[in-house]
Amino acid sequence: MGLLLLLPFFGVVCLVAGQSGPPGTTPNIQYVFEGRCWDYDETRYNGLLPRVQADCDTLWKLFFQSFSYHAPCAVNQTSYSPFLQAARQTLPQDKVMFWSGVYSLAHRFSENGVNYITLEDTLIGYLANSLVWCGQENPPGMNYSRCPDWSDCPSEASESFWAGASRTFASAAKGNVTLMVDGSNPNKPAYRRNSFFSKYELPSLDVSLVPALHVIVVHTLDKPKIETCGSGTLLDLKNDVTARGILFTCDDDPASVMHLLCADQPDSRECKLAAAHVNCELPYNSTQPGFNGQPDFLG
Amino acid sequence: MGLLLLLPFFGVVCLVAGQSGPPGTTPNIQYVFEGRCWDYDETRYNGLLPRVQADCDTLWKLFFQSFSYHAPCAVNQTSYSPFLQAARQTLPQDKVMFWSGVYSLAHRFSENGVNYITLEDTLIGYLANSLVWCGQENPPGMNYSRCPDWSDCPSEASESFWAGASRTFASAAKGNVTLMVDGSNPNKPAYRRNSFFSKYELPSLDVSLVPALHVIVVHTLDKPKIETCGSGTLLDLKNDVTARGILFTCDDDPASVMHLLCADQPDSRECKLAAAHVNCELPYNSTQPGFNGQPDFLG
């Protein structure tokens, strides 16, 4: 799930700083981490996800101890266990969503926990999302000038983190869960057995609590549908899910997701709405709530 | 703009804490405020909005000094001037969006600064959004048990803040600007001369830098369109905008906004997509980028 999470942020940092190659640890990472922790604690996802007992200073210390003063390629997943244990939350029934290859769309669809809960909505994911970090053996224990790419070494500090975070997240899921994948990327199959979902999340689901996995296959507007629910690697996914004793269901381009894509590209041919509305020919007689009925409507 | 900004958060806090009436200052407000500041500084809106010179501790002190050790109803807009001056940013051309009555939709449409910049995307708005605060004359200078409603007094601490913040935001706008309003609320006209937009934002626009205002009138799905671009209070708005020498343009329910509404209610009659796509009858031959082409696509 988090495999390519940092790449675009790398891009932004490089652009801003005019550097080339991967950046080092995010400047002021402790303040950013603890700041996010306070913000989350008091204002974010209130009523959607539980608060955690550990205070923000403790969480930072546990996180920092996991990788600091170690070479960046010598941090395994268990290093993060004390932090992950202290920051884990219970998750609401039927709302967990995994994603692969569709970070932006999945998060617009999940609506900050209103529709679904992603890893990045949980405290663990929220604290680390978009940050860069790695250790070094000398003080200050973190390397601010360069961190390796995930592909550089098997036990890279942040990859190990996201692997452990993904396991922790999946193991707390209950009820029917959802996975969103990309069915129109010519360079990357919708489902890969080396993906975070396949390696860490699917195996961590508690099958006694998770009866079904619903897959949403999304296709780029105006591009070929390379893989769909009944084809290609979706068949592998179905096999792997049912082999775990979990019911597999699948939808190609459900209308709610299509509309999100169409919001960005309303002129696409796929996005034409019924003419009756455009021409004001529909009668109105329902008891549909107005904008004031939306839970986060503010004024 | 910010007039009813705090109400839903009040609701959430009350629900969680089991209290009645408005809450007091957000617990740990200094940590939350400074934490947001560090997060914004290092990771948020990078490449979209400039960083500010003042450090986070200074910004908190300026903010705190504006209202602390004063009665909550004795804080006028100029109190916040040193803070607003220190935290103000330059804004990108043609991307400023105001809103009134449509907080949630406007922010989904603006996409965290990707499509538009709202007040809440700027550092000033980001730091204060959803927080509650008010002063008291005794130590610690803030009242943690109860803050007045905005309607309780004319110079209420947070209303004065949002008024000043709205002025600061609008005065930095350049290029064509956008305003989103609700045309289907039976209890509140789309444009009100006592709205934040009318009182603080429209008068603060620099007409030498802002040639045109584009209004988007949104209507709840499956509800009557009470006011549209050429009717009701939109005519007052047109008058007020053109009186300032700014070109007025207006659209009812543009397709991109319709699709956002439809993402939540895909079964509405207004949301039916062209059958050709659903039936896979469209040929694909364009050079449309895939999901990888999205600026914030992560994996």
PDB file of C-alpha atoms in Angstrom, chain A residues 143-289:
ATOM      1  CA  ASN A 143      20.549  11.588   8.002  1.00  0.00           C
ATOM      2  CA  TYR A 144      19.264  14.943   6.821  1.00  0.00           C
ATOM      3  CA  SER A 145      21.135  14.949   3.521  1.00  0.00           C
ATOM      4  CA  ARG A 146      20.174  11.713   1.788  1.00  0.00           C
ATOM      5  CA  CYS A 147      17.946   8.705   2.436  1.00  0.00           C
ATOM      6  CA  PRO A 148      18.028   5.642   0.188  1.00  0.00           C
ATOM      7  CA  ASP A 149      15.245   4.750  -2.184  1.00  0.00           C
ATOM      8  CA  TRP A 150      13.089   1.856  -1.136  1.00  0.00           C
ATOM      9  CA  SER A 151      14.545  -0.107  -4.006  1.00  0.00           C
ATOM     10  CA  ASP A 152      18.096   0.413  -2.752  1.00  0.00           C
ATOM     11  CA  CYS A 153      17.946  -2.156   0.022  1.00  0.00           C
ATOM     12  CA  PRO A 154      15.582  -4.760   1.462  1.00  0.00           C
ATOM     13  CA  SER A 155      15.362  -3.414   5.035  1.00  0.00           C
ATOM     14  CA  GLU A 156      15.061   0.278   4.323  1.00  0.00           C
ATOM     15  CA  ALA A 157      13.840   2.311   7.280  1.00  0.00           C
ATOM     16  CA  SER A 158      10.693   3.812   5.836  1.00  0.00           C
ATOM     17  CA  GLU A 159       9.700   0.803   3.738  1.00  0.00           C
ATOM     18  CA  SER A 160       9.917  -1.311   6.880  1.00  0.00           C
ATOM     19  CA  PHE A 161       7.743   1.234   8.603  1.00  0.00           C
ATOM     20  CA  TRP A 162       5.027   1.178   5.945  1.00  0.00           C
ATOM     21  CA  ALA A 163       5.121  -2.613   5.843  1.00  0.00           C
ATOM     22  CA  GLY A 164       4.544  -2.777   9.592  1.00  0.00           C
ATOM     23  CA  ALA A 165       1.945  -0.009   9.422  1.00  0.00           C
ATOM     24  CA  SER A 166       0.078  -1.870   6.686  1.00  0.00           C
ATOM     25  CA  ARG A 167       0.069  -5.076   8.730  1.00  0.00           C
ATOM     26  CA  THR A 168      -1.149  -3.222  11.808  1.00  0.00           C
ATOM     27  CA  PHE A 169      -3.908  -1.520   9.823  1.00  0.00           C
ATOM     28  CA  ALA A 170      -5.126  -4.688   8.116  1.00  0.00           C
ATOM     29  CA  SER A 171      -5.058  -6.709  11.315  1.00  0.00           C
ATOM     30  CA  ALA A 172      -7.476  -4.223  12.934  1.00  0.00           C
ATOM     31  CA  ALA A 173      -9.986  -4.356  10.048  1.00  0.00           C
ATOM     32  CA  LYS A 174     -13.412  -5.806  10.722  1.00  0.00           C
ATOM     33  CA  GLY A 175     -16.507  -6.234   8.611  1.00  0.00           C
ATOM     34  CA  ASN A 176     -16.517  -6.011   4.861  1.00  0.00           C
ATOM     35  CA  VAL A 177     -13.436  -4.279   3.517  1.00  0.00           C
ATOM     36  CA  THR A 178     -12.722  -2.518   0.236  1.00  0.00           C
ATOM     37  CA  LEU A 179      -9.729  -2.396  -2.101  1.00  0.00           C
ATOM     38  CA  MET A 180      -9.350   0.105  -4.936  1.00  0.00           C
ATOM     39  CA  VAL A 181      -6.994  -0.719  -7.827  1.00  0.00           C
ATOM     40  CA  ASP A 182      -6.078   0.716 -11.222  1.00  0.00           C
ATOM     41  CA  GLY A 183      -7.251  -1.336 -14.210  1.00  0.00           C
ATOM     42  CA  SER A 184      -5.768   0.836 -16.939  1.00  0.00           C
ATOM     43  CA  ASN A 185      -2.078   1.196 -16.209  1.00  0.00           C
ATOM     44  CA  PRO A 186      -0.133  -0.386 -19.068  1.00  0.00           C
ATOM     45  CA  ASN A 187       3.003  -0.553 -16.931  1.00  0.00           C
ATOM     46  CA  LYS A 188       1.618  -2.036 -13.738  1.00  0.00           C
ATOM     47  CA  PRO A 189      -0.955  -4.807 -13.322  1.00  0.00           C
ATOM     48  CA  ALA A 190      -3.976  -4.004 -11.165  1.00  0.00           C
ATOM     49  CA  TYR A 191      -2.923  -6.709  -8.696  1.00  0.00           C
ATOM     50  CA  ARG A 192       0.676  -7.704  -8.058  1.00  0.00           C
ATOM     51  CA  ARG A 193       1.814 -10.385  -5.654  1.00  0.00           C
ATOM     52  CA  ASN A 194       4.685  -8.118  -4.596  1.00  0.00           C
ATOM     53  CA  SER A 195       2.342  -5.248  -3.696  1.00  0.00           C
ATOM     54  CA  PHE A 196       1.892  -4.118  -0.125  1.00  0.00           C
ATOM     55  CA  PHE A 197      -1.681  -5.320  -0.253  1.00  0.00           C
ATOM     56  CA  SER A 198      -0.635  -8.810  -1.285  1.00  0.00           C
ATOM     57  CA  LYS A 199       2.402  -9.094   0.966  1.00  0.00           C
ATOM     58  CA  TYR A 200       1.246  -7.423   4.161  1.00  0.00           C
ATOM     59  CA  GLU A 201      -2.452  -6.581   4.155  1.00  0.00           C
ATOM     60  CA  LEU A 202      -4.277  -9.569   2.741  1.00  0.00           C
ATOM     61  CA  PRO A 203      -2.308 -11.998   4.968  1.00  0.00           C
ATOM     62  CA  SER A 204      -3.009  -9.839   8.036  1.00  0.00           C
ATOM     63  CA  LEU A 205      -6.797  -9.775   7.689  1.00  0.00           C
ATOM     64  CA  ASP A 206      -8.513 -11.665  10.491  1.00  0.00           C
ATOM     65  CA  VAL A 207     -10.770 -13.969   8.495  1.00  0.00           C
ATOM     66  CA  SER A 208     -13.019 -14.544  11.494  1.00  0.00           C
ATOM     67  CA  LEU A 209     -13.835 -10.815  11.447  1.00  0.00           C
ATOM     68  CA  VAL A 210     -13.616 -10.001   7.726  1.00  0.00           C
ATOM     69  CA  PRO A 211     -16.198 -11.960   5.715  1.00  0.00           C
ATOM     70  CA  ALA A 212     -15.782 -10.199   2.377  1.00  0.00           C
ATOM     71  CA  LEU A 213     -13.466  -8.045   0.297  1.00  0.00           C
ATOM     72  CA  HIS A 214     -15.003  -5.751  -2.280  1.00  0.00           C
ATOM     73  CA  VAL A 215     -12.693  -4.669  -5.089  1.00  0.00           C
ATOM     74  CA  ILE A 216     -13.231  -1.469  -7.042  1.00  0.00           C
ATOM     75  CA  VAL A 217     -11.385  -1.489 -10.359  1.00  0.00           C
ATOM     76  CA  VAL A 218     -10.985   2.021 -11.726  1.00  0.00           C
ATOM     77  CA  HIS A 219     -10.188   2.942 -15.307  1.00  0.00           C
ATOM     78  CA  THR A 220      -8.776   6.198 -16.557  1.00  0.00           C
ATOM     79  CA  LEU A 221     -11.324   8.166 -18.558  1.00  0.00           C
ATOM     80  CA  ASP A 222     -10.976   7.807 -22.276  1.00  0.00           C
ATOM     81  CA  LYS A 223      -8.353   5.057 -22.036  1.00  0.00           C
ATOM     82  CA  PRO A 224      -8.631   1.328 -22.685  1.00  0.00           C
ATOM     83  CA  LYS A 225      -9.758  -0.884 -19.844  1.00  0.00           C
ATOM     84  CA  ILE A 226      -6.737  -3.173 -19.706  1.00  0.00           C
ATOM     85  CA  GLU A 227      -7.962  -5.282 -16.806  1.00  0.00           C
ATOM     86  CA  THR A 228     -11.475  -5.652 -15.435  1.00  0.00           C
ATOM     87  CA  CYS A 229     -13.148  -7.596 -12.652  1.00  0.00           C
ATOM     88  CA  GLY A 230     -13.211 -10.856 -14.552  1.00  0.00           C
ATOM     89  CA  SER A 231      -9.864 -10.633 -16.338  1.00  0.00           C
ATOM     90  CA  GLY A 232      -6.117 -10.455 -15.966  1.00  0.00           C
ATOM     91  CA  THR A 233      -4.604 -10.148 -12.529  1.00  0.00           C
ATOM     92  CA  LEU A 234      -8.042  -9.664 -10.973  1.00  0.00           C
ATOM     93  CA  LEU A 235      -8.369 -13.421 -11.368  1.00  0.00           C
ATOM     94  CA  ASP A 236      -5.180 -13.894  -9.325  1.00  0.00           C
ATOM     95  CA  LEU A 237      -6.578 -11.561  -6.705  1.00  0.00           C
ATOM     96  CA  LYS A 238      -9.836 -13.496  -6.578  1.00  0.00           C
ATOM     97  CA  ASN A 239      -7.877 -16.703  -6.094  1.00  0.00           C
ATOM     98  CA  ASP A 240      -5.741 -15.260  -3.316  1.00  0.00           C
ATOM     99  CA  VAL A 241      -8.714 -13.751  -1.502  1.00  0.00           C
ATOM    100  CA  THR A 242     -10.928 -16.819  -1.714  1.00  0.00           C
ATOM    101  CA  ALA A 243      -7.984 -19.022  -0.704  1.00  0.00           C
ATOM    102  CA  ARG A 244      -8.033 -17.117   2.574  1.00  0.00           C
ATOM    103  CA  GLY A 245     -11.713 -17.975   3.001  1.00  0.00           C
ATOM    104  CA  ILE A 246     -12.868 -14.429   2.258  1.00  0.00           C
ATOM    105  CA  LEU A 247     -15.737 -13.727  -0.139  1.00  0.00           C
ATOM    106  CA  PHE A 248     -14.574 -11.831  -3.230  1.00  0.00           C
ATOM    107  CA  THR A 249     -16.785  -9.259  -4.945  1.00  0.00           C
ATOM    108  CA  CYS A 250     -15.751  -6.787  -7.617  1.00  0.00           C
ATOM    109  CA  ASP A 251     -17.061  -3.733  -9.460  1.00  0.00           C
ATOM    110  CA  ASP A 252     -15.653  -1.936 -12.464  1.00  0.00           C
ATOM    111  CA  ASP A 253     -15.995   1.842 -12.301  1.00  0.00           C
ATOM    112  CA  PRO A 254     -18.911   2.273  -9.909  1.00  0.00           C
ATOM    113  CA  ALA A 255     -20.849   5.461 -10.586  1.00  0.00           C
ATOM    114  CA  SER A 256     -19.670   7.227  -7.433  1.00  0.00           C
ATOM    115  CA  VAL A 257     -16.024   6.827  -8.491  1.00  0.00           C
ATOM    116  CA  MET A 258     -16.777   7.736 -12.093  1.00  0.00           C
ATOM    117  CA  HIS A 259     -18.211  11.027 -10.893  1.00  0.00           C
ATOM    118  CA  LEU A 260     -15.013  11.831  -9.013  1.00  0.00           C
ATOM    119  CA  LEU A 261     -13.028  11.294 -12.198  1.00  0.00           C
ATOM    120  CA  CYS A 262     -15.571  13.338 -14.123  1.00  0.00           C
ATOM    121  CA  ALA A 263     -15.259  16.238 -11.677  1.00  0.00           C
ATOM    122  CA  ASP A 264     -11.726  16.677 -13.040  1.00  0.00           C
ATOM    123  CA  GLN A 265     -12.636  16.033 -16.667  1.00  0.00           C
ATOM    124  CA  PRO A 266     -16.279  16.965 -17.105  1.00  0.00           C
ATOM    125  CA  ASP A 267     -15.871  17.254 -20.867  1.00  0.00           C
ATOM    126  CA  SER A 268     -14.992  13.593 -21.328  1.00  0.00           C
ATOM    127  CA  ARG A 269     -17.488  11.628 -23.334  1.00  0.00           C
ATOM    128  CA  GLU A 270     -18.015   9.288 -20.392  1.00  0.00           C
ATOM    129  CA  CYS A 271     -19.122  12.189 -18.244  1.00  0.00           C
ATOM    130  CA  LYS A 272     -22.174  13.494 -20.028  1.00  0.00           C
ATOM    131  CA  LEU A 273     -25.058  13.830 -17.624  1.00  0.00           C
ATOM    132  CA  ALA A 274     -28.669  13.240 -18.478  1.00  0.00           C
ATOM    133  CA  ALA A 275     -29.937  16.129 -20.579  1.00  0.00           C
ATOM    134  CA  ALA A 276     -33.141  16.407 -18.582  1.00  0.00           C
ATOM    135  CA  HIS A 277     -31.339  17.948 -15.625  1.00  0.00           C
ATOM    136  CA  VAL A 278     -29.262  20.302 -17.693  1.00  0.00           C
ATOM    137  CA  ASN A 279     -32.457  21.531 -19.315  1.00  0.00           C
ATOM    138  CA  CYS A 280     -34.256  21.871 -15.958  1.00  0.00           C
ATOM    139  CA  GLU A 281     -36.898  19.388 -17.045  1.00  0.00           C
ATOM    140  CA  LEU A 282     -36.936  17.319 -13.867  1.00  0.00           C
ATOM    141  CA  PRO A 283     -39.663  17.918 -11.291  1.00  0.00           C
ATOM    142  CA  TYR A 284     -38.480  18.228  -7.697  1.00  0.00           C
ATOM    143  CA  ASN A 285     -40.485  16.585  -4.985  1.00  0.00           C
ATOM    144  CA  SER A 286     -38.178  14.570  -2.775  1.00  0.00           C
ATOM    145  CA  THR A 287     -37.194  15.128   0.817  1.00  0.00           C
ATOM    146  CA  GLN A 288     -33.494  15.079  -0.033  1.00  0.00           C
ATOM    147  CA  PRO A 289     -31.619  17.204   2.555  1.00  0.00           C
TER     148      PRO A 289
END
